[in-house]
């Protein structure tokens, strides 16, 4: 008994380690593994235990790496997985809160052109040798220097952290949201189950099929004389257009959006499904993927899709106001859009009356001019399971009211 | 004649050590084995190899987007019965003559232990795997029309393949053993190639592998060439008698390796860039 007990210790540690690392190892799998140990299916050597335990406990190849790290930590001398220890990054990892700024302070913050900014950034990185928080010069957190994060500067360079004011003209940070589980708000399967409700059944097209129940009824009424009842099959007539923001501020949500795309794309139960991407705001061109150089014209997409199409836009709606309401305001320097983004959004909304906007940001973050403008045009729901359910209910609800004209005073070419 | 008790791969199917062990474990624990991996890494062939190696019969259930869990158990052919009652003089009282067992039903009813392959389970509806949970667990089901119970005489070896097109439900995953067939290393790939082309010259193999792994390394390919494409390509190279050295300059019949138009365009662009090998 005591020998058994000792033997069980590292195994329990493995289970706790795996669960602690966020791997969804349940008791069912654990009991299976214990059964395998008891019946000596596993050879009495660590390498065999390693691979058999992996096959029983881990059900996705993306989790293998984490399993390896936990396993090594429990059974070997290796260390438990730790976050990256880069010194600069560690200063930036625990941001100090930003004090509220007065209007004068905001006005006082200088706005620098991009190349000057870059030059200064590199220069200050060379000079800086310690942690800085709350200042206005060094790379740090919570301050008003143009460099660092969690601070405020109208056109600064973000270093690490996530953009709190979401208008940094350029992101000098690596993607830090590589963790699969921490942002796992909903998985593909749950999304697919929710999206499945988005259907519109009708019996109009296709090869007729035998309606067995009706045939039996009719045959009985006919005193046994066979009468076949045929009906066109029930087909889902719903069309879906999915537009996804892949601009810089959406980077933290890339996985979530990807999941929504694969759920919608994999479902294959719609009559027509189109998916395009855009950067921050929709203009005259939509792109088929994040990397696509050539796009398709937004007008073309609007024209070819039936007005009855369900339009689902995914984006944080957070951008510089100019990107939304000014001609030539697009974030890409070489992109010269004559028509402001808000006009395009309005056109989309008028063409597709059944439309929703899914925002991956938590609802409490929905602040700022652009979010407000967009949510006046589109019913906005959070990109969570409840939000998705709500959005689908909204799409399916009765006939929506037509959309009015766009208020021309919203469009501004100068600030 | 003794039946082999562990899976060793076959002459035609080279399995890695890991895979061989995991198959043995799944057979011993009587759990379904879920196999994932890049397309073309031999997921489906694995079931055939297991059946060959263990000397069991193989029953295959190719799942389609319209498949329902019920189809795997049995189908009640009501239309035939209706037809017989009307146009034939057959007796239609015996419903069991109109019950046709599906692959799962046949695997249960078989006197000998069989291998059951449920191929591409992710093709079907999202609820499909959950609908099979009970039957795979209990290895029995009842046909309500006849009241008959079909129970497994010998628990079949269940092999399930998935291309990850859809996520599988948790409850289903918890009950299965999982193996991911990773893409073969160069050494294992050389073994696999030799099994299929024993006459292939060492030089051609060497150059072909260089080109193949270089192609796989190109960033942004939508569908990277896999084992089955490599084998097709090598077959084509041998049939046309390409000089091994020429592969350095140029990849002939690239269409056998790269199937998507976008990927071909991507390669053409990459070749034009600096350091490319030209056309």
XYZ file of C-alpha atoms in Angstrom:
694
model
C 0.000 0.000 0.000
C 2.721 2.415 0.996
C 4.782 1.397 -2.036
C 1.728 1.999 -4.176
C 1.303 5.351 -2.604
C 4.856 6.438 -3.322
C 4.519 5.270 -6.878
C 1.371 7.296 -7.334
C 2.948 10.587 -6.314
C 4.650 11.639 -9.574
C 1.573 10.609 -11.531
C -0.672 12.821 -9.440
C 1.865 15.573 -9.913
C 1.649 15.058 -13.669
C -2.135 15.361 -13.600
C -1.992 18.513 -11.489
C 0.778 19.939 -13.654
C -1.178 19.331 -16.847
C -4.326 20.842 -15.446
C -2.328 23.712 -13.993
C -0.901 24.382 -17.445
C -4.480 24.689 -18.650
C -4.727 21.377 -20.499
C -8.255 19.963 -20.378
C -7.342 16.607 -18.848
C -10.393 15.066 -17.224
C -10.917 12.208 -14.817
C -12.166 9.919 -17.586
C -8.775 10.065 -19.298
C -6.977 9.799 -15.990
C -8.844 6.640 -15.027
C -8.063 5.177 -18.445
C -4.367 5.855 -17.867
C -4.512 4.300 -14.393
C -6.253 1.288 -15.901
C -3.512 1.000 -18.505
C -0.868 1.095 -15.780
C -2.659 -1.505 -13.713
C -3.158 -3.944 -16.578
C 0.466 -3.462 -17.593
C -0.442 -2.311 -21.069
C 2.298 0.237 -20.586
C 5.815 -1.124 -20.591
C 7.715 -0.409 -17.365
C 9.867 2.332 -18.867
C 9.520 6.097 -18.915
C 9.652 6.545 -22.700
C 6.726 4.191 -23.157
C 4.801 5.840 -20.351
C 5.498 9.184 -22.019
C 3.938 8.302 -25.364
C 1.086 6.178 -24.075
C 0.096 8.769 -21.480
C 0.166 11.406 -24.198
C -2.115 9.359 -26.436
C -4.582 8.882 -23.595
C -4.492 12.336 -22.001
C -3.923 14.818 -24.826
C -6.342 15.025 -27.709
C -4.858 17.741 -29.873
C -1.445 18.116 -31.460
C -1.308 21.814 -30.577
C -1.150 20.806 -26.915
C 1.747 18.374 -27.347
C 4.359 21.030 -26.717
C 2.845 21.998 -23.388
C 2.539 18.340 -22.415
C 6.236 17.881 -23.163
C 7.173 20.781 -20.926
C 5.030 19.603 -18.018
C 6.228 16.034 -18.411
C 9.845 17.105 -18.398
C 9.223 19.230 -15.304
C 7.633 16.349 -13.390
C 9.895 13.488 -14.436
C 13.111 15.211 -15.397
C 15.269 18.074 -14.267
C 13.841 20.522 -16.759
C 12.161 23.631 -15.445
C 8.488 24.382 -15.582
C 7.559 26.535 -18.539
C 8.098 30.189 -17.736
C 7.310 33.353 -19.613
C 9.997 35.037 -21.658
C 12.538 36.678 -19.423
C 13.679 39.495 -21.604
C 14.411 42.355 -19.267
C 12.673 45.072 -21.222
C 9.634 42.880 -21.682
C 9.448 42.085 -17.975
C 9.329 45.769 -17.079
C 6.553 46.185 -19.532
C 4.704 43.085 -18.367
C 3.252 44.644 -15.227
C 1.894 47.931 -16.410
C 1.347 50.763 -13.932
C -2.057 52.358 -14.221
C -2.236 55.545 -16.247
C -3.361 58.576 -14.233
C -6.247 60.505 -15.759
C -4.902 63.273 -17.942
C -6.271 66.796 -18.009
C -7.102 68.494 -21.302
C -4.016 70.700 -21.084
C -1.804 67.708 -20.485
C -3.275 65.990 -23.509
C -2.727 69.059 -25.597
C 0.815 69.342 -24.373
C 1.775 65.933 -25.591
C 3.712 66.540 -28.710
C 2.780 64.743 -31.880
C 5.770 63.638 -33.890
C 5.998 62.433 -37.475
C 6.577 58.699 -37.893
C 10.179 58.647 -39.096
C 11.245 61.093 -36.401
C 9.445 58.882 -33.902
C 11.310 55.799 -35.026
C 14.626 57.568 -34.834
C 13.902 58.809 -31.313
C 12.733 55.353 -30.247
C 15.959 53.724 -31.320
C 17.984 56.470 -29.754
C 16.191 56.163 -26.416
C 16.459 52.398 -26.432
C 20.205 52.871 -26.698
C 20.298 55.352 -23.827
C 17.863 53.668 -21.461
C 19.175 51.260 -18.840
C 16.433 50.811 -16.233
C 12.728 50.498 -15.651
C 10.513 53.528 -16.230
C 6.881 53.993 -15.361
C 4.781 57.094 -15.571
C 7.297 59.371 -17.213
C 7.159 61.221 -20.499
C 10.489 60.378 -22.041
C 11.742 56.795 -21.564
C 10.366 53.500 -22.855
C 8.070 52.373 -20.049
C 4.476 51.960 -18.974
C 1.717 54.249 -17.862
C 3.337 57.455 -19.036
C 2.978 59.917 -21.860
C 6.237 59.205 -23.649
C 5.560 58.170 -27.231
C 7.263 54.804 -26.496
C 6.107 51.883 -24.387
C 2.561 50.834 -23.644
C -0.517 51.409 -21.452
C 0.246 55.074 -21.782
C -1.160 57.882 -23.800
C 0.433 59.482 -26.796
C -1.570 60.294 -29.925
C 0.889 58.742 -32.344
C 3.327 56.697 -30.290
C 5.147 53.446 -30.845
C 3.874 50.631 -28.680
C 6.451 48.351 -27.078
C 4.937 45.165 -25.672
C 1.682 45.174 -23.700
C -1.624 45.583 -25.386
C -2.755 48.875 -26.829
C -5.022 50.548 -24.311
C -5.866 53.534 -26.341
C -5.636 51.577 -29.565
C -4.349 54.250 -31.827
C -0.592 53.667 -31.922
C 0.471 54.384 -35.482
C 2.742 51.432 -35.477
C 3.178 48.343 -33.381
C 6.758 47.619 -32.453
C 5.696 44.710 -30.322
C 5.909 41.083 -31.102
C 2.655 39.188 -30.908
C 2.500 38.212 -27.283
C -0.876 36.543 -27.341
C 0.401 33.198 -28.475
C -1.244 31.294 -25.685
C -3.943 29.032 -27.026
C -6.018 28.701 -23.894
C -6.091 31.992 -22.039
C -8.064 33.700 -24.794
C -10.160 30.647 -25.435
C -13.479 32.394 -24.994
C -15.298 29.984 -27.278
C -14.026 27.168 -29.431
C -14.806 26.397 -33.043
C -17.296 23.730 -32.156
C -19.384 25.946 -29.926
C -19.355 28.608 -32.616
C -20.427 26.096 -35.237
C -23.294 24.933 -33.059
C -24.421 28.545 -32.609
C -24.055 29.369 -36.303
C -26.059 26.308 -37.293
C -29.172 28.110 -36.145
C -28.654 30.583 -38.952
C -30.802 28.915 -41.534
C -33.695 29.615 -43.758
C -35.422 26.490 -44.926
C -37.574 26.343 -47.969
C -38.844 23.662 -50.277
C -38.199 25.211 -53.615
C -35.313 23.664 -55.475
C -33.683 20.310 -56.070
C -34.673 16.777 -56.940
C -37.949 15.763 -55.325
C -37.705 13.098 -52.655
C -40.190 10.599 -51.297
C -42.210 11.764 -48.296
C -42.625 8.437 -46.567
C -45.174 9.432 -43.910
C -47.393 11.222 -46.408
C -47.094 8.264 -48.798
C -48.228 5.813 -46.124
C -51.155 8.080 -45.199
C -52.226 8.504 -48.801
C -51.857 4.787 -49.503
C -54.037 3.917 -46.508
C -56.691 6.357 -47.585
C -56.480 4.809 -51.017
C -57.402 1.410 -49.539
C -53.917 -0.001 -50.059
C -53.504 1.245 -53.599
C -50.012 2.674 -53.596
C -49.821 6.420 -53.966
C -46.431 8.058 -53.892
C -46.108 11.567 -52.458
C -43.030 13.429 -53.614
C -41.737 16.701 -52.265
C -38.824 18.945 -53.093
C -36.120 18.588 -50.422
C -35.788 21.065 -47.609
C -32.729 23.138 -48.314
C -31.088 25.861 -46.332
C -31.379 29.023 -48.407
C -29.416 31.256 -46.079
C -26.533 33.252 -47.536
C -23.846 34.602 -45.267
C -21.241 37.296 -45.820
C -18.509 37.451 -43.196
C -16.240 40.507 -43.105
C -13.272 40.382 -40.752
C -11.003 43.159 -39.529
C -7.371 42.042 -39.599
C -5.854 45.423 -38.773
C -3.121 45.766 -36.174
C -5.341 46.331 -33.160
C -7.075 43.029 -33.979
C -3.858 41.013 -33.548
C -4.742 39.879 -30.013
C -8.013 38.523 -31.336
C -6.600 36.865 -34.450
C -7.169 33.358 -33.098
C -10.723 34.104 -32.073
C -11.592 35.525 -35.479
C -9.846 32.626 -37.170
C -12.010 30.285 -35.131
C -15.175 32.060 -36.163
C -14.068 31.833 -39.779
C -13.318 28.121 -39.614
C -16.595 27.460 -37.818
C -18.563 29.353 -40.470
C -16.536 27.974 -43.338
C -16.560 24.391 -42.102
C -20.266 24.292 -41.499
C -21.006 24.097 -45.218
C -24.713 24.318 -44.702
C -25.437 27.628 -46.346
C -26.505 28.250 -49.868
C -23.723 30.769 -50.271
C -20.878 31.796 -48.016
C -18.453 34.625 -48.612
C -15.638 35.769 -46.336
C -13.383 38.774 -46.802
C -10.963 40.758 -44.683
C -10.273 44.453 -44.308
C -7.889 46.677 -42.404
C -9.555 48.678 -39.624
C -12.368 49.892 -41.859
C -14.072 48.805 -45.065
C -13.218 50.846 -48.162
C -13.619 50.177 -51.876
C -11.655 46.926 -51.751
C -12.089 43.731 -49.744
C -9.419 41.051 -49.470
C -9.758 37.306 -49.622
C -7.109 36.704 -47.009
C -4.831 38.588 -44.696
C -1.964 38.285 -47.145
C -3.814 38.895 -50.378
C -2.369 41.756 -52.390
C -5.183 41.981 -54.851
C -8.677 42.340 -53.574
C -12.180 42.320 -54.913
C -14.237 45.438 -55.225
C -16.635 46.017 -52.368
C -19.223 47.164 -54.870
C -18.909 43.912 -56.767
C -19.446 41.914 -53.574
C -22.499 43.999 -52.705
C -23.919 43.671 -56.185
C -23.470 39.915 -56.556
C -24.856 38.934 -53.170
C -28.585 38.848 -52.600
C -29.833 41.698 -50.351
C -31.281 39.014 -48.113
C -27.771 37.856 -47.209
C -26.879 37.837 -43.532
C -23.958 40.222 -43.021
C -21.662 39.551 -40.084
C -18.834 42.022 -39.528
C -16.121 41.225 -37.010
C -13.938 44.052 -35.805
C -13.018 46.185 -32.823
C -14.300 49.324 -34.582
C -11.409 51.104 -32.917
C -9.403 53.309 -35.242
C -8.310 56.847 -35.686
C -11.403 58.981 -36.376
C -9.880 60.028 -39.710
C -9.864 56.423 -40.854
C -13.612 56.320 -40.516
C -14.891 59.732 -41.538
C -12.256 61.401 -43.714
C -11.567 60.970 -47.396
C -8.025 59.561 -47.845
C -8.087 58.512 -44.205
C -7.160 54.825 -44.598
C -4.410 53.575 -42.306
C -2.256 52.265 -45.141
C -0.140 55.146 -46.286
C -0.317 54.211 -49.970
C -4.025 53.551 -49.874
C -5.810 56.653 -51.180
C -9.526 56.255 -50.561
C -11.654 59.006 -51.984
C -14.741 57.822 -50.141
C -14.549 57.756 -46.364
C -15.010 54.433 -44.574
C -18.267 55.440 -42.922
C -19.878 55.840 -46.350
C -18.828 52.322 -47.283
C -20.128 50.926 -44.005
C -23.374 52.744 -44.571
C -23.675 51.351 -48.118
C -23.064 47.829 -46.836
C -25.641 48.300 -44.128
C -28.242 49.568 -46.577
C -27.612 46.769 -49.036
C -27.752 44.022 -46.410
C -30.504 44.883 -44.041
C -29.876 41.894 -41.828
C -26.526 42.776 -40.370
C -24.657 42.578 -37.077
C -21.265 43.690 -35.852
C -19.353 41.365 -33.541
C -16.771 43.086 -31.398
C -14.037 40.937 -29.812
C -13.353 43.588 -27.179
C -15.149 43.239 -23.841
C -18.216 45.453 -23.763
C -16.759 47.708 -21.071
C -14.067 48.769 -23.549
C -16.506 49.970 -26.183
C -15.623 53.602 -25.933
C -14.419 56.187 -28.343
C -15.817 58.094 -31.253
C -15.468 55.407 -33.920
C -17.025 52.635 -31.835
C -19.955 54.929 -31.160
C -20.442 55.798 -34.843
C -20.196 52.192 -35.964
C -22.591 50.957 -33.304
C -25.147 53.523 -34.470
C -25.019 51.859 -37.891
C -24.700 48.235 -36.861
C -26.219 46.426 -33.896
C -23.049 45.557 -31.973
C -22.612 42.408 -29.914
C -19.518 41.053 -28.135
C -17.772 38.098 -29.785
C -18.601 35.663 -27.017
C -20.934 32.706 -26.998
C -23.809 34.778 -25.610
C -23.020 37.608 -27.996
C -23.022 35.240 -30.942
C -26.338 33.720 -29.880
C -27.791 37.172 -29.486
C -26.473 38.229 -32.886
C -28.022 35.215 -34.587
C -31.358 35.798 -32.879
C -31.160 39.372 -34.070
C -30.421 38.313 -37.657
C -33.373 35.940 -37.725
C -35.841 38.317 -36.101
C -38.699 39.668 -38.287
C -38.222 42.291 -40.948
C -35.734 44.925 -39.813
C -36.478 48.604 -40.315
C -34.833 50.200 -43.341
C -31.705 52.267 -42.761
C -31.891 56.037 -43.194
C -29.574 58.350 -45.074
C -26.119 59.007 -43.705
C -25.759 62.320 -41.893
C -23.362 64.205 -44.227
C -22.065 66.355 -41.377
C -20.281 63.296 -40.031
C -17.817 63.420 -42.880
C -14.871 65.677 -42.154
C -11.818 66.228 -44.248
C -9.970 68.421 -41.797
C -9.586 68.344 -38.035
C -1.316 -20.822 -36.784
C -0.902 -18.151 -34.157
C -2.351 -14.737 -34.635
C 0.048 -11.844 -34.107
C -0.836 -9.918 -30.972
C 0.925 -6.671 -31.693
C 0.878 -4.349 -34.645
C 4.150 -4.304 -36.558
C 3.189 -2.405 -39.670
C 3.210 -4.287 -42.957
C 5.541 -4.621 -45.911
C 3.622 -1.844 -47.612
C 3.019 0.310 -44.570
C 5.907 1.619 -42.529
C 4.764 2.788 -39.115
C 6.839 4.721 -36.605
C 7.618 3.166 -33.220
C 5.207 5.528 -31.509
C 2.353 4.665 -33.816
C 2.927 0.930 -33.403
C 2.808 1.237 -29.633
C -0.283 3.424 -29.632
C -2.141 0.959 -31.854
C -1.269 -1.844 -29.434
C -2.462 0.214 -26.494
C -5.747 1.101 -28.186
C -6.337 -2.562 -29.048
C -5.530 -3.651 -25.494
C -7.650 -0.972 -23.839
C -10.483 -1.551 -26.328
C -10.795 2.166 -26.952
C -11.373 3.827 -30.307
C -8.144 5.181 -31.802
C -8.514 8.674 -33.231
C -5.893 9.426 -35.872
C -5.202 12.911 -37.125
C -2.468 14.237 -39.366
C -1.780 16.157 -42.531
C -3.667 14.843 -45.552
C -1.668 12.174 -47.306
C 0.173 10.837 -44.279
C -1.586 7.492 -44.458
C -4.367 7.800 -41.899
C -6.797 5.649 -43.850
C -4.116 3.171 -44.913
C -3.326 2.635 -41.235
C -6.596 0.764 -40.708
C -5.873 -1.460 -43.689
C -2.392 -2.151 -42.335
C -3.755 -2.978 -38.875
C -6.281 -5.390 -40.359
C -3.547 -7.039 -42.461
C -1.066 -7.204 -39.647
C -3.469 -8.588 -37.041
C -5.215 -10.882 -39.527
C -8.650 -9.372 -39.015
C -11.368 -8.418 -41.433
C -11.716 -4.695 -42.185
C -15.081 -2.958 -42.289
C -15.050 0.580 -43.630
C -17.511 3.370 -43.027
C -16.783 6.364 -45.219
C -18.444 9.286 -43.513
C -19.980 11.926 -45.765
C -21.494 15.284 -45.017
C -24.940 13.684 -45.139
C -24.068 10.690 -42.944
C -26.089 10.120 -39.814
C -25.024 8.052 -36.850
C -28.060 5.825 -37.379
C -26.776 4.776 -40.845
C -23.838 3.046 -39.209
C -26.094 0.906 -37.047
C -28.829 -0.243 -39.388
C -31.174 0.880 -42.134
C -34.824 -0.143 -42.233
C -35.772 -0.422 -45.887
C -39.385 0.642 -45.640
C -39.697 1.443 -49.308
C -38.749 -2.084 -50.306
C -41.269 -3.446 -47.827
C -43.978 -1.202 -49.184
C -43.083 -2.244 -52.706
C -43.101 -5.937 -51.817
C -46.458 -5.655 -50.114
C -47.960 -4.066 -53.170
C -46.317 -5.704 -56.171
C -44.796 -8.954 -54.946
C -46.272 -12.013 -53.388
C -43.610 -12.051 -50.730
C -44.545 -12.237 -47.103
C -43.793 -8.890 -45.514
C -44.581 -9.825 -41.908
C -40.962 -10.471 -41.076
C -39.538 -6.979 -40.616
C -36.063 -8.314 -39.969
C -35.623 -9.124 -43.665
C -35.870 -5.399 -44.314
C -33.330 -4.445 -41.646
C -29.869 -4.022 -43.117
C -27.023 -3.618 -40.666
C -24.610 -0.748 -41.251
C -20.819 -1.008 -40.830
C -20.983 -0.565 -37.053
C -23.814 -3.081 -36.780
C -21.911 -5.611 -38.867
C -18.771 -5.077 -36.785
C -20.789 -5.887 -33.639
C -22.545 -8.879 -35.172
C -19.386 -10.446 -36.551
C -18.273 -13.688 -34.886
C -14.617 -12.730 -35.185
C -12.975 -9.572 -33.956
C -12.798 -7.087 -36.823
C -11.188 -3.734 -37.533
C -13.752 -0.980 -38.075
C -12.566 2.132 -39.886
C -14.711 5.232 -39.452
C -13.116 7.386 -42.112
C -13.148 11.210 -41.985
C -15.547 11.531 -39.082
C -15.247 15.337 -39.231
C -17.021 15.411 -42.599
C -20.386 14.792 -40.980
C -22.576 17.071 -38.910
C -21.074 18.527 -35.704
C -23.325 16.306 -33.567
C -22.415 13.095 -35.388
C -19.613 11.882 -33.087
C -21.739 12.492 -29.999
C -24.562 10.437 -31.466
C -22.200 7.465 -31.684
C -20.862 7.799 -28.147
C -23.236 5.404 -26.493
C -22.924 2.679 -29.110
C -19.110 2.890 -29.135
C -19.032 2.763 -25.351
C -21.549 0.023 -24.716
C -20.835 -1.800 -27.999
C -24.502 -2.704 -28.297
C -27.734 -1.230 -29.582
C -31.377 -2.176 -29.957
C -33.405 -2.165 -33.159
C -36.795 -0.870 -32.000
C -38.626 -2.166 -35.096
C -37.863 -5.778 -34.226
C -36.895 -5.493 -30.581
C -33.696 -7.274 -31.438
C -30.487 -6.335 -29.656
C -27.205 -6.276 -31.536
C -24.351 -6.670 -29.065
C -20.699 -7.026 -29.933
C -19.517 -10.598 -29.609
C -15.951 -9.340 -29.833
C -15.282 -5.659 -29.307
C -14.044 -4.410 -32.689
C -10.830 -2.443 -33.068
C -12.163 0.996 -33.953
C -9.964 3.348 -35.971
C -11.309 6.848 -36.571
C -9.668 9.373 -38.865
C -10.180 13.104 -38.869
C -8.827 15.928 -41.001
C -9.677 18.518 -38.361
C -12.221 20.160 -40.633
C -14.466 20.418 -37.624
C -13.673 20.223 -33.949
C -14.781 17.010 -32.294
C -16.881 17.096 -29.131
C -15.078 16.813 -25.791
C -17.092 13.849 -24.556
C -16.073 11.958 -27.657
C -12.406 12.902 -27.317
C -12.300 11.852 -23.664
C -13.167 8.287 -24.578
C -10.678 7.866 -27.379
C -6.953 7.339 -27.691
C -5.330 10.008 -29.812
C -2.447 9.821 -32.204
C -1.153 12.530 -34.483
C 0.757 11.180 -37.478
C 3.464 13.767 -37.849
C 4.991 14.285 -41.233
C 7.699 11.644 -41.814
C 11.302 12.620 -41.214
C 13.663 12.311 -44.163
C 14.908 8.933 -42.966
C 11.452 7.475 -42.485
C 10.377 8.959 -45.801
C 13.326 7.264 -47.535
C 12.168 3.939 -46.037
C 8.629 4.547 -47.227
C 9.809 5.417 -50.736
C 11.999 2.319 -50.901
C 9.012 0.127 -50.064
C 7.103 1.518 -53.027
C 9.991 1.904 -55.461
C 12.659 -0.698 -54.672
C 14.424 0.083 -57.979
C 14.741 3.811 -57.418
C 18.340 5.004 -57.785
C 19.958 6.491 -54.683
C 20.964 9.604 -56.558
C 17.503 10.324 -57.913
C 16.027 9.716 -54.457
C 18.480 12.124 -52.888
C 17.788 14.917 -55.376
C 14.061 14.313 -55.367
C 13.942 14.503 -51.569
C 15.886 17.774 -51.668
C 13.373 19.295 -54.059
C 10.425 17.841 -52.171
C 11.400 19.104 -48.724
C 12.373 22.469 -50.229
C 8.891 22.740 -51.763
C 7.302 21.835 -48.448
C 9.334 24.555 -46.809
C 7.901 27.311 -49.014
C 5.938 29.708 -46.828
C 2.272 30.284 -47.439
C 1.383 27.150 -49.400
C -2.259 26.292 -48.908
C -1.718 22.593 -49.386
C 1.790 21.341 -48.866
C 2.735 18.253 -50.861
C 2.578 15.073 -48.789
C 3.699 11.466 -48.956
C 1.147 10.358 -51.498
C 2.060 13.238 -53.803
C 5.754 12.455 -53.442
C 5.096 8.844 -54.403
C 3.046 9.888 -57.447
C 5.745 12.308 -58.469
C 8.544 9.750 -58.094
C 6.521 7.318 -60.155
C 6.170 9.930 -62.864
C 9.894 10.820 -62.689
C 10.873 7.178 -63.100
C 8.430 6.655 -65.950
C 9.815 9.605 -67.892
C 13.446 8.900 -67.030
C 14.519 12.282 -65.705
C 18.235 12.808 -65.125
C 18.769 13.147 -61.346
C 21.055 16.216 -61.601
C 18.471 18.145 -63.596
C 16.247 18.296 -60.479
C 18.631 20.857 -59.072
C 17.682 23.349 -61.738
C 14.081 22.608 -62.278
C 11.151 20.677 -60.799
C 9.456 18.796 -63.626
C 5.770 17.894 -63.467
C 5.286 20.169 -60.502
C 1.536 19.689 -60.997
C 1.730 16.227 -59.391
C 3.109 17.805 -56.211
C 1.238 21.102 -56.065
C -2.427 20.879 -56.860
C -3.782 24.312 -56.145
C -3.673 27.107 -58.633
C -2.859 29.724 -55.975
C 0.063 27.617 -54.790
C 1.442 27.293 -58.308
C 1.185 31.055 -58.698
C 2.931 31.527 -55.368
C 5.787 29.263 -56.468
C 6.117 31.123 -59.751
C 6.390 34.400 -57.827
C 8.893 32.913 -55.369
C 11.017 31.605 -58.245
C 11.218 35.059 -59.792
C 12.459 36.570 -56.560
C 16.139 36.790 -55.567
C 17.812 33.418 -55.119
C 15.039 31.651 -56.986
C 15.862 28.876 -59.333
C 14.108 30.450 -62.291
C 11.712 28.516 -64.364
